[in-house]
Coordinates of C-alpha atoms and ligand atoms in Angstrom, one line a residue:
V340 CA 129.2 -78.0 38.5
W341 CA 128.7 -81.8 38.9
G342 CA 126.2 -82.4 41.8
D343 CA 127.7 -85.9 42.2
P344 CA 131.5 -86.0 41.4
E345 CA 131.1 -89.6 40.3
R346 CA 129.2 -88.3 37.3
C347 CA 132.2 -86.5 36.0
P348 CA 133.8 -88.7 33.3
K349 CA 137.2 -90.2 34.2
D350 CA 138.7 -89.2 30.8
L351 CA 137.7 -85.6 31.1
A352 CA 141.1 -83.9 30.9
N353 CA 142.3 -80.5 29.9
G354 CA 142.2 -80.1 26.1
A355 CA 139.4 -82.6 25.5
A356 CA 136.4 -81.8 23.3
V357 CA 133.2 -82.3 25.2
R358 CA 129.5 -81.9 24.9
V359 CA 127.9 -80.9 28.2
T360 CA 124.2 -80.3 28.8
G361 CA 122.7 -78.8 32.0
T362 CA 121.2 -75.6 33.4
V363 CA 122.9 -72.2 33.6
R364 CA 122.4 -70.5 36.9
A365 CA 123.7 -67.4 38.7
S366 CA 126.9 -68.3 40.5
P367 CA 126.8 -68.0 44.3
R368 CA 130.2 -66.3 44.1
Q369 CA 129.4 -63.3 42.0
D370 CA 132.7 -61.6 42.8
Q371 CA 134.5 -64.4 40.9
Q372 CA 132.1 -65.3 38.1
A373 CA 128.6 -64.4 36.9
I374 CA 127.2 -67.8 35.9
E375 CA 127.8 -71.5 36.3
L376 CA 126.6 -74.6 34.5
H377 CA 124.9 -77.4 36.6
V378 CA 125.6 -80.5 34.5
D379 CA 123.0 -83.1 33.6
T380 CA 125.0 -85.0 31.0
T381 CA 128.7 -85.1 29.8
E382 CA 130.0 -86.7 26.7
V383 CA 133.7 -86.7 25.9
I384 CA 133.8 -86.4 22.1
G385 CA 137.6 -86.2 21.7
S386 CA 139.7 -87.2 24.6
C387 CA 143.0 -85.5 25.2
P388 CA 146.1 -87.1 26.9
G389 CA 146.6 -84.3 29.5
E390 CA 150.2 -85.5 30.3
V391 CA 151.5 -84.6 26.8
Y392 CA 149.1 -81.9 25.8
P393 CA 151.3 -78.8 25.3
L394 CA 148.8 -76.4 26.9
A395 CA 148.6 -76.7 30.7
T396 CA 145.9 -75.0 32.8
K397 CA 148.6 -72.6 34.1
R398 CA 149.4 -69.4 32.2
H399 CA 151.9 -69.8 29.4
S400 CA 154.2 -67.1 28.0
L401 CA 153.2 -65.7 24.6
E402 CA 156.7 -66.7 23.4
Y403 CA 156.0 -70.3 24.3
L404 CA 152.6 -70.2 22.7
R405 CA 154.1 -68.9 19.4
E406 CA 155.8 -72.3 19.1
K407 CA 152.4 -74.0 19.3
T408 CA 150.9 -71.8 16.7
H409 CA 148.1 -74.3 15.8
L410 CA 147.1 -74.8 19.5
R411 CA 147.4 -71.3 20.9
P412 CA 144.0 -70.0 19.7
R413 CA 142.6 -72.3 22.4
T414 CA 144.1 -70.1 25.1
A415 CA 142.0 -67.2 26.5
T416 CA 144.4 -64.5 25.4
I417 CA 144.9 -65.5 21.8
A418 CA 141.2 -66.4 21.4
A419 CA 140.3 -62.9 22.7
A420 CA 142.8 -61.3 20.3
M421 CA 141.3 -63.3 17.3
R422 CA 137.8 -62.2 18.2
I423 CA 138.9 -58.6 18.3
R424 CA 140.6 -59.1 15.0
S425 CA 137.3 -60.5 13.5
S426 CA 135.3 -57.6 14.9
L427 CA 137.7 -55.0 13.6
T428 CA 137.6 -56.6 10.1
H429 CA 133.8 -56.1 10.2
H430 CA 134.0 -52.5 11.5
V431 CA 136.5 -51.5 8.8
H432 CA 134.1 -52.7 6.1
T433 CA 131.1 -51.0 7.7
Y434 CA 133.0 -47.7 7.9
F435 CA 133.8 -47.7 4.2
A436 CA 130.4 -49.0 3.2
A437 CA 128.8 -46.2 5.2
T438 CA 130.9 -43.5 3.6
A439 CA 130.3 -44.3 -0.1
F440 CA 133.5 -46.3 -0.8
F441 CA 133.7 -49.3 -3.1
Q442 CA 135.8 -52.2 -2.1
V443 CA 138.2 -53.4 -4.8
H444 CA 140.3 -56.5 -4.9
T445 CA 143.8 -55.5 -5.9
P446 CA 146.1 -58.3 -7.1
I447 CA 148.5 -60.3 -4.9
L448 CA 150.7 -61.2 -7.9
T449 CA 152.1 -58.2 -9.5
T450 CA 155.0 -57.0 -11.7
N451 CA 155.3 -53.6 -9.9
D452 CA 157.1 -52.7 -6.7
C453 CA 155.0 -49.9 -5.3
E454 CA 157.2 -48.8 -2.5
G455 CA 160.4 -49.3 -4.6
A456 CA 162.2 -50.6 -1.6
G457 CA 163.2 -53.9 -3.2
E458 CA 161.5 -55.9 -0.5
T459 CA 159.5 -58.1 -2.8
F460 CA 159.1 -61.8 -2.6
G461 CA 159.8 -63.3 -6.0
V462 CA 157.3 -65.7 -7.5
T463 CA 158.5 -68.6 -9.5
A464 CA 156.6 -71.5 -11.1
P465 CA 157.7 -75.1 -12.0
A466 CA 159.9 -74.9 -15.1
Y467 CA 157.5 -77.1 -17.1
T468 CA 154.6 -74.7 -16.7
T469 CA 156.4 -71.7 -18.2
P470 CA 155.3 -70.8 -21.8
R471 CA 158.6 -71.7 -23.5
S472 CA 159.3 -75.0 -21.8
R473 CA 155.6 -76.1 -22.1
A474 CA 156.1 -75.9 -25.9
A475 CA 159.5 -77.5 -25.8
S476 CA 159.2 -80.4 -23.4
V477 CA 157.0 -83.4 -23.7
E478 CA 157.4 -84.7 -20.3
P479 CA 157.1 -82.4 -17.3
P480 CA 159.8 -83.1 -14.7
A481 CA 158.6 -84.9 -11.7
Q482 CA 159.6 -82.2 -9.3
C483 CA 159.0 -78.5 -9.2
R484 CA 162.3 -77.5 -10.9
T485 CA 163.1 -73.8 -10.9
T486 CA 165.9 -73.6 -13.4
T487 CA 168.5 -70.8 -13.5
A488 CA 167.0 -69.9 -16.8
A489 CA 163.7 -69.4 -15.2
K490 CA 165.2 -66.7 -13.0
T491 CA 167.2 -64.9 -15.6
D492 CA 165.4 -65.4 -18.9
D493 CA 162.1 -63.5 -19.2
A494 CA 160.8 -65.9 -21.7
A495 CA 161.0 -68.6 -19.2
H496 CA 158.9 -66.8 -16.6
F497 CA 155.4 -68.0 -16.0
F498 CA 154.0 -64.5 -16.8
G499 CA 156.7 -63.8 -19.4
R500 CA 158.3 -61.4 -16.9
P501 CA 159.4 -61.5 -13.3
A502 CA 156.5 -61.3 -10.9
H503 CA 156.3 -61.0 -7.2
L504 CA 154.0 -60.8 -4.2
T505 CA 152.5 -57.3 -3.7
V506 CA 154.0 -54.9 -1.1
S507 CA 150.9 -52.6 -1.5
G508 CA 147.7 -52.5 -3.5
Q509 CA 148.1 -48.7 -3.9
L510 CA 149.0 -48.4 -7.6
H511 CA 146.1 -50.6 -8.6
A512 CA 143.8 -48.8 -6.2
E513 CA 144.7 -45.6 -7.9
A514 CA 143.6 -47.0 -11.3
M515 CA 140.3 -48.0 -9.7
A516 CA 139.9 -44.6 -8.1
T517 CA 140.0 -42.9 -11.4
A518 CA 136.9 -44.8 -12.3
L519 CA 135.0 -45.4 -9.0
S520 CA 136.3 -42.2 -7.2
R521 CA 136.3 -43.7 -3.6
V522 CA 137.8 -47.1 -3.2
Y523 CA 139.5 -49.3 -0.6
T524 CA 141.3 -52.5 -0.6
F525 CA 141.9 -54.8 2.4
G526 CA 144.1 -57.8 2.0
P527 CA 147.4 -59.6 2.6
T528 CA 150.6 -57.8 1.8
F529 CA 154.1 -59.2 1.7
R530 CA 157.4 -57.7 2.5
A531 CA 160.8 -59.5 2.5
E532 CA 162.0 -57.0 5.1
N533 CA 164.8 -58.2 7.3
S534 CA 163.1 -56.5 10.3
N535 CA 163.0 -58.7 13.4
T536 CA 160.9 -56.3 15.5
P537 CA 157.6 -56.6 17.4
R538 CA 156.0 -54.4 14.7
H539 CA 157.0 -56.2 11.5
L540 CA 155.7 -59.2 9.7
A541 CA 156.6 -60.7 6.3
E542 CA 152.9 -61.3 5.6
F543 CA 150.5 -58.7 7.1
Y544 CA 147.1 -57.2 6.2
M545 CA 146.9 -53.7 4.9
L546 CA 143.8 -51.5 4.6
E547 CA 144.3 -49.0 1.8
A548 CA 142.0 -46.2 0.7
E549 CA 142.2 -44.0 -2.4
V550 CA 140.1 -41.0 -3.2
A551 CA 139.9 -39.1 -6.5
F552 CA 139.4 -35.3 -6.3
G553 CA 141.0 -35.3 -2.8
G554 CA 144.3 -34.1 -1.3
L555 CA 146.4 -34.7 1.8
D556 CA 143.7 -33.5 4.2
T557 CA 141.1 -35.8 2.7
A558 CA 143.3 -38.8 3.2
V559 CA 144.2 -37.8 6.8
G560 CA 140.5 -37.2 7.6
I561 CA 139.5 -40.6 6.3
A562 CA 142.2 -42.4 8.2
E563 CA 141.3 -40.6 11.4
A564 CA 137.5 -41.2 11.0
C565 CA 138.1 -44.9 10.2
I566 CA 140.1 -45.4 13.4
Q567 CA 137.6 -43.5 15.4
H568 CA 134.7 -45.5 13.9
C569 CA 136.5 -48.8 14.8
A570 CA 137.2 -47.6 18.3
E571 CA 133.6 -46.6 19.0
A572 CA 132.2 -49.8 17.5
L573 CA 134.5 -51.9 19.6
L574 CA 133.6 -50.0 22.8
A575 CA 129.9 -50.3 22.0
D576 CA 130.1 -54.1 21.9
E577 CA 129.9 -55.7 25.4
S578 CA 131.7 -58.9 24.5
A579 CA 134.5 -57.0 22.7
V580 CA 134.9 -54.9 25.8
R581 CA 135.2 -58.1 27.9
D582 CA 137.9 -59.3 25.6
L583 CA 139.7 -56.0 25.6
E584 CA 139.7 -55.9 29.4
L585 CA 141.1 -59.4 29.6
L586 CA 143.9 -58.4 27.1
W587 CA 144.7 -55.1 28.9
A588 CA 144.9 -56.9 32.2
H589 CA 147.5 -59.3 30.8
A590 CA 149.3 -56.7 28.5
E591 CA 151.5 -55.5 31.4
A592 CA 152.7 -59.0 32.1
N593 CA 153.3 -59.7 28.4
G594 CA 155.5 -56.8 27.6
P595 CA 156.4 -53.2 28.1
T596 CA 153.4 -51.6 26.3
A597 CA 152.7 -48.6 28.4
D598 CA 149.4 -46.6 28.0
V599 CA 147.5 -49.8 27.4
G600 CA 143.9 -48.9 26.8
A601 CA 144.6 -45.2 27.0
W602 CA 143.3 -44.8 23.5
T603 CA 139.7 -45.0 24.8
K604 CA 140.2 -41.5 26.1
A605 CA 142.3 -40.0 23.3
V606 CA 140.7 -41.5 20.3
D607 CA 137.5 -39.4 19.7
A608 CA 139.3 -36.1 19.9
P609 CA 140.8 -34.7 16.6
F610 CA 144.3 -36.1 16.2
A611 CA 147.2 -33.8 16.8
R612 CA 149.1 -32.7 13.7
M613 CA 152.5 -31.2 13.0
T614 CA 154.9 -31.0 10.1
Y615 CA 158.0 -33.2 9.8
T616 CA 160.1 -30.0 10.1
D617 CA 158.4 -29.1 13.4
A618 CA 158.7 -32.6 14.6
I619 CA 162.5 -32.6 14.0
G620 CA 162.6 -29.3 15.8
A621 CA 160.8 -30.7 18.8
L622 CA 162.9 -33.8 18.9
A623 CA 166.1 -31.7 18.7
D624 CA 164.9 -29.4 21.5
S625 CA 163.9 -32.3 23.8
A626 CA 166.4 -33.2 26.5
V627 CA 166.2 -36.9 25.4
E628 CA 169.3 -38.7 24.2
F629 CA 168.1 -40.7 21.2
R630 CA 170.1 -43.7 19.9
Y631 CA 169.8 -42.2 16.4
P632 CA 170.8 -38.6 16.3
V633 CA 168.2 -36.2 15.0
S634 CA 168.7 -33.8 12.1
W635 CA 166.5 -32.6 9.2
G636 CA 166.5 -35.2 6.5
I637 CA 166.6 -38.4 8.6
D638 CA 163.8 -40.9 8.5
L639 CA 162.1 -41.0 11.8
K640 CA 163.0 -44.1 13.9
H641 CA 160.7 -45.9 16.2
E642 CA 162.2 -44.2 19.2
H643 CA 161.5 -40.8 17.7
E644 CA 157.9 -41.8 16.7
Q645 CA 157.3 -43.0 20.2
W646 CA 158.5 -39.8 21.8
L647 CA 156.4 -37.7 19.5
A648 CA 153.2 -39.7 20.1
R649 CA 153.7 -40.7 23.7
A650 CA 155.7 -37.9 25.4
L651 CA 154.9 -34.9 23.2
H652 CA 151.2 -35.5 22.4
G653 CA 150.1 -38.3 24.7
G654 CA 148.0 -39.8 21.9
P655 CA 147.8 -40.2 18.1
V656 CA 149.7 -37.6 16.0
V657 CA 149.8 -37.0 12.3
I658 CA 153.2 -35.9 11.0
T659 CA 153.1 -34.3 7.5
D660 CA 155.4 -33.2 4.7
Y661 CA 158.5 -35.4 5.0
P662 CA 161.6 -34.8 2.8
A663 CA 161.0 -36.1 -0.7
A664 CA 164.4 -37.9 -0.6
I665 CA 163.2 -40.5 2.0
K666 CA 159.8 -41.1 0.5
P667 CA 158.6 -43.1 -2.5
F668 CA 158.3 -41.6 -6.0
Y669 CA 154.5 -41.4 -6.2
M670 CA 154.1 -38.8 -3.4
R671 CA 153.1 -35.3 -4.5
R672 CA 155.9 -32.8 -4.5
N673 CA 155.2 -29.7 -2.4
D674 CA 155.8 -26.5 -4.3
G675 CA 158.9 -24.5 -3.4
D676 CA 160.6 -27.0 -1.1
A677 CA 162.1 -30.4 -0.9
T678 CA 159.2 -32.0 0.8
V679 CA 156.2 -34.1 -0.3
A680 CA 152.5 -33.9 0.7
C681 CA 152.5 -37.0 2.8
F682 CA 151.7 -38.1 6.3
D683 CA 152.5 -40.8 8.9
L684 CA 150.0 -41.3 11.7
L685 CA 151.8 -42.3 14.8
V686 CA 150.3 -43.8 17.9
P687 CA 151.7 -44.5 21.4
G688 CA 153.2 -48.0 21.7
V689 CA 153.0 -49.0 18.1
G690 CA 154.6 -46.0 16.4
E691 CA 153.7 -45.7 12.7
L692 CA 150.1 -47.0 12.2
V693 CA 149.3 -45.3 8.9
G694 CA 151.3 -44.0 5.9
G695 CA 149.7 -42.0 3.1
S696 CA 150.0 -39.0 0.7
A697 CA 148.6 -36.9 -2.0
R698 CA 149.7 -38.7 -5.2
E699 CA 151.7 -36.9 -7.9
E700 CA 149.1 -36.2 -10.5
R701 CA 151.3 -33.9 -12.7
L702 CA 152.6 -35.9 -15.7
D703 CA 156.0 -34.2 -16.0
V704 CA 156.7 -34.2 -12.3
L705 CA 155.8 -37.8 -11.9
E706 CA 157.9 -38.9 -14.9
A707 CA 160.9 -37.1 -13.4
A708 CA 160.3 -38.8 -10.0
I709 CA 160.1 -42.4 -11.3
P710 CA 163.3 -44.3 -10.4
A711 CA 165.7 -45.1 -13.3
G712 CA 164.8 -48.4 -14.8
A713 CA 161.2 -48.4 -13.6
H714 CA 159.7 -46.4 -16.4
D715 CA 158.7 -49.4 -18.5
A716 CA 157.0 -51.3 -15.7
L717 CA 155.2 -48.1 -14.6
D718 CA 154.1 -47.0 -18.0
W719 CA 150.5 -48.0 -17.3
Y720 CA 150.6 -46.0 -14.0
V721 CA 151.8 -42.9 -16.0
D722 CA 148.8 -43.4 -18.3
L723 CA 146.6 -42.5 -15.3
R724 CA 148.1 -39.0 -15.7
R725 CA 148.2 -39.0 -19.5
Y726 CA 144.5 -39.6 -19.7
G727 CA 142.4 -37.3 -17.6
T728 CA 144.6 -36.8 -14.6
V729 CA 143.0 -35.9 -11.3
P730 CA 144.3 -34.8 -7.9
H731 CA 144.0 -37.8 -5.6
A732 CA 145.2 -39.1 -2.3
G733 CA 145.2 -42.2 -0.1
F734 CA 146.8 -44.1 2.7
G735 CA 147.6 -47.6 3.9
M736 CA 147.0 -48.8 7.5
G737 CA 148.7 -51.8 9.0
F738 CA 145.8 -53.9 10.3
E739 CA 147.8 -55.8 12.8
R740 CA 149.2 -52.6 14.2
L741 CA 145.7 -51.3 14.6
I742 CA 144.9 -54.5 16.6
Q743 CA 148.0 -53.9 18.7
Y744 CA 147.0 -50.4 19.4
F745 CA 143.6 -51.3 20.6
T746 CA 144.5 -54.5 22.5
G747 CA 147.8 -53.4 24.0
I748 CA 149.4 -56.6 22.7
S749 CA 153.1 -55.7 22.4
N750 CA 154.2 -58.2 19.8
I751 CA 152.6 -58.2 16.3
R752 CA 153.1 -62.0 16.1
D753 CA 150.3 -62.4 18.6
V754 CA 147.6 -60.6 16.8
I755 CA 147.6 -62.7 13.6
P756 CA 146.7 -66.4 13.6
F757 CA 149.8 -67.7 11.8
P758 CA 152.6 -65.2 11.9
R759 CA 155.3 -65.1 9.2
H760 CA 158.5 -63.1 9.7
V761 CA 162.1 -63.4 8.8
G762 CA 163.3 -66.9 9.8
T763 CA 159.9 -68.2 10.7
C764 CA 157.1 -69.6 8.6
R765 CA 155.6 -72.3 10.8
L766 CA 152.8 -74.6 9.4
Ligands
4AD1606 O1 153.9 -47.0 5.0 P1 153.7 -48.1 4.1 O2 154.9 -48.8 3.5 O3 152.8 -47.4 2.9 C1 152.5 -48.1 1.8 O4 152.7 -49.2 1.4 C2 151.6 -47.2 0.9 N1 151.7 -47.7 -0.5 C3 150.2 -47.3 1.4 C4 149.2 -46.4 0.6 O5 149.4 -45.2 0.6 N2 148.2 -47.0 0.0 O6 152.8 -49.2 4.8 C5 151.5 -48.8 5.3 C6 151.3 -49.3 6.7 C7 152.4 -48.8 7.7 O7 152.1 -47.6 8.2 C8 152.3 -49.9 8.7 O8 151.3 -49.7 9.6 C9 152.0 -51.1 7.9 O9 151.5 -50.7 6.7 N3 153.2 -51.9 7.6 C10 153.5 -53.1 8.2 N4 152.8 -53.8 9.1 C11 153.4 -55.0 9.6 N5 154.5 -55.5 9.1 C12 155.2 -54.8 8.1 N6 156.4 -55.3 7.7 C13 154.7 -53.6 7.7 N7 155.1 -52.6 6.8 C14 154.2 -51.7 6.8
MG1607 MG1 155.4 -45.9 5.9

């Protein structure tokens, strides 16, 4: 509030950086805002040409803002989402520190494909830095040349073999769990998935926990407790609640995320649980016509997951014991049938939030499950069973999906500062 409008600088436009001093007072219109600033001095530090500044004072669509990735954190919505993201990062670490876990830093560069889905981003280096050409060439080429040889000839690889960006820190976390017992890793993960959906990114953050001397129930319990801890911590923080309320209020306008904020009621009760076989039965018995037909053996699609979480359970649900044929090699085979001791935690709106399992700790069963051609690369992983094998289990949680669940933001691209997905890597 400027007592005298003449004291308001002429170049004070939307987008400018300013330093303002004055007195904070209760606003006379309490129904609209709590406080106001009565200005003594104003200094425009960085002026902003309002006519061309891409952010107007009106409300922009989130689609539009995505094209102004570097400017959008200045909007109330994205700023609120980024503050919630920061708080949740903190709450994740406090949960694990309070429950006797050690944080481990698993590598981003790796020669293993944990999920075996072939969705890895390859890593190449300029030809002159590879071991062979370093010895052979005197003059490094001026440009980063990735020769055909570098792709096909192992000796020309920087690491002496093909390397890529990690799709999951799990295998390395397992190695650490055989020493430190309870470990977690929380960092960027990369998938060259051709999935153009509001739930997939090519670069996302994954929280992964791994526990020795534990089984499926241990892993489910930790995932549940971690989410509940994060929920309680957010709701106990006044400024986080203000941000959440702002995001929930706009969520309806931004997309079809029903049940926004409903988690505050569902989240502290124990999560519902059912087997994959029962889930398939319930889906088949429902009167719903799904786009993808339901039968035992299919991988659950988003529409099925949504129905299970939203319609059947009205909150988070843990689905266990999927068919081995649709799950990765490392999941522990259940005795006597074709399923594995695994789980997916589904939540309304988002669908799959967490995926985890008991790990196959029996040497012979693991060796038989490793895909053809992967035995050499995974020999170190098999060592973990050769030398003092131990039952263990763990999970991975998509951190952006957790933020989506809590904020009601329907597109995953709006809960990470700089989204990368198929076709788009701005900045
Ligand atoms: O289910 P996923 O593929 O499981 C694993 O990678 C295991 N190795 C984790 C473990 O047991 N340590 O991925 C785990 C979670 C998913 O449930 C999902 O929330 C998230 O990671 N996720 C993605 N999030 C954003 N974009 C993507 N492309 C994602 N792919 C998986
Ligand atoms: Mg999964």
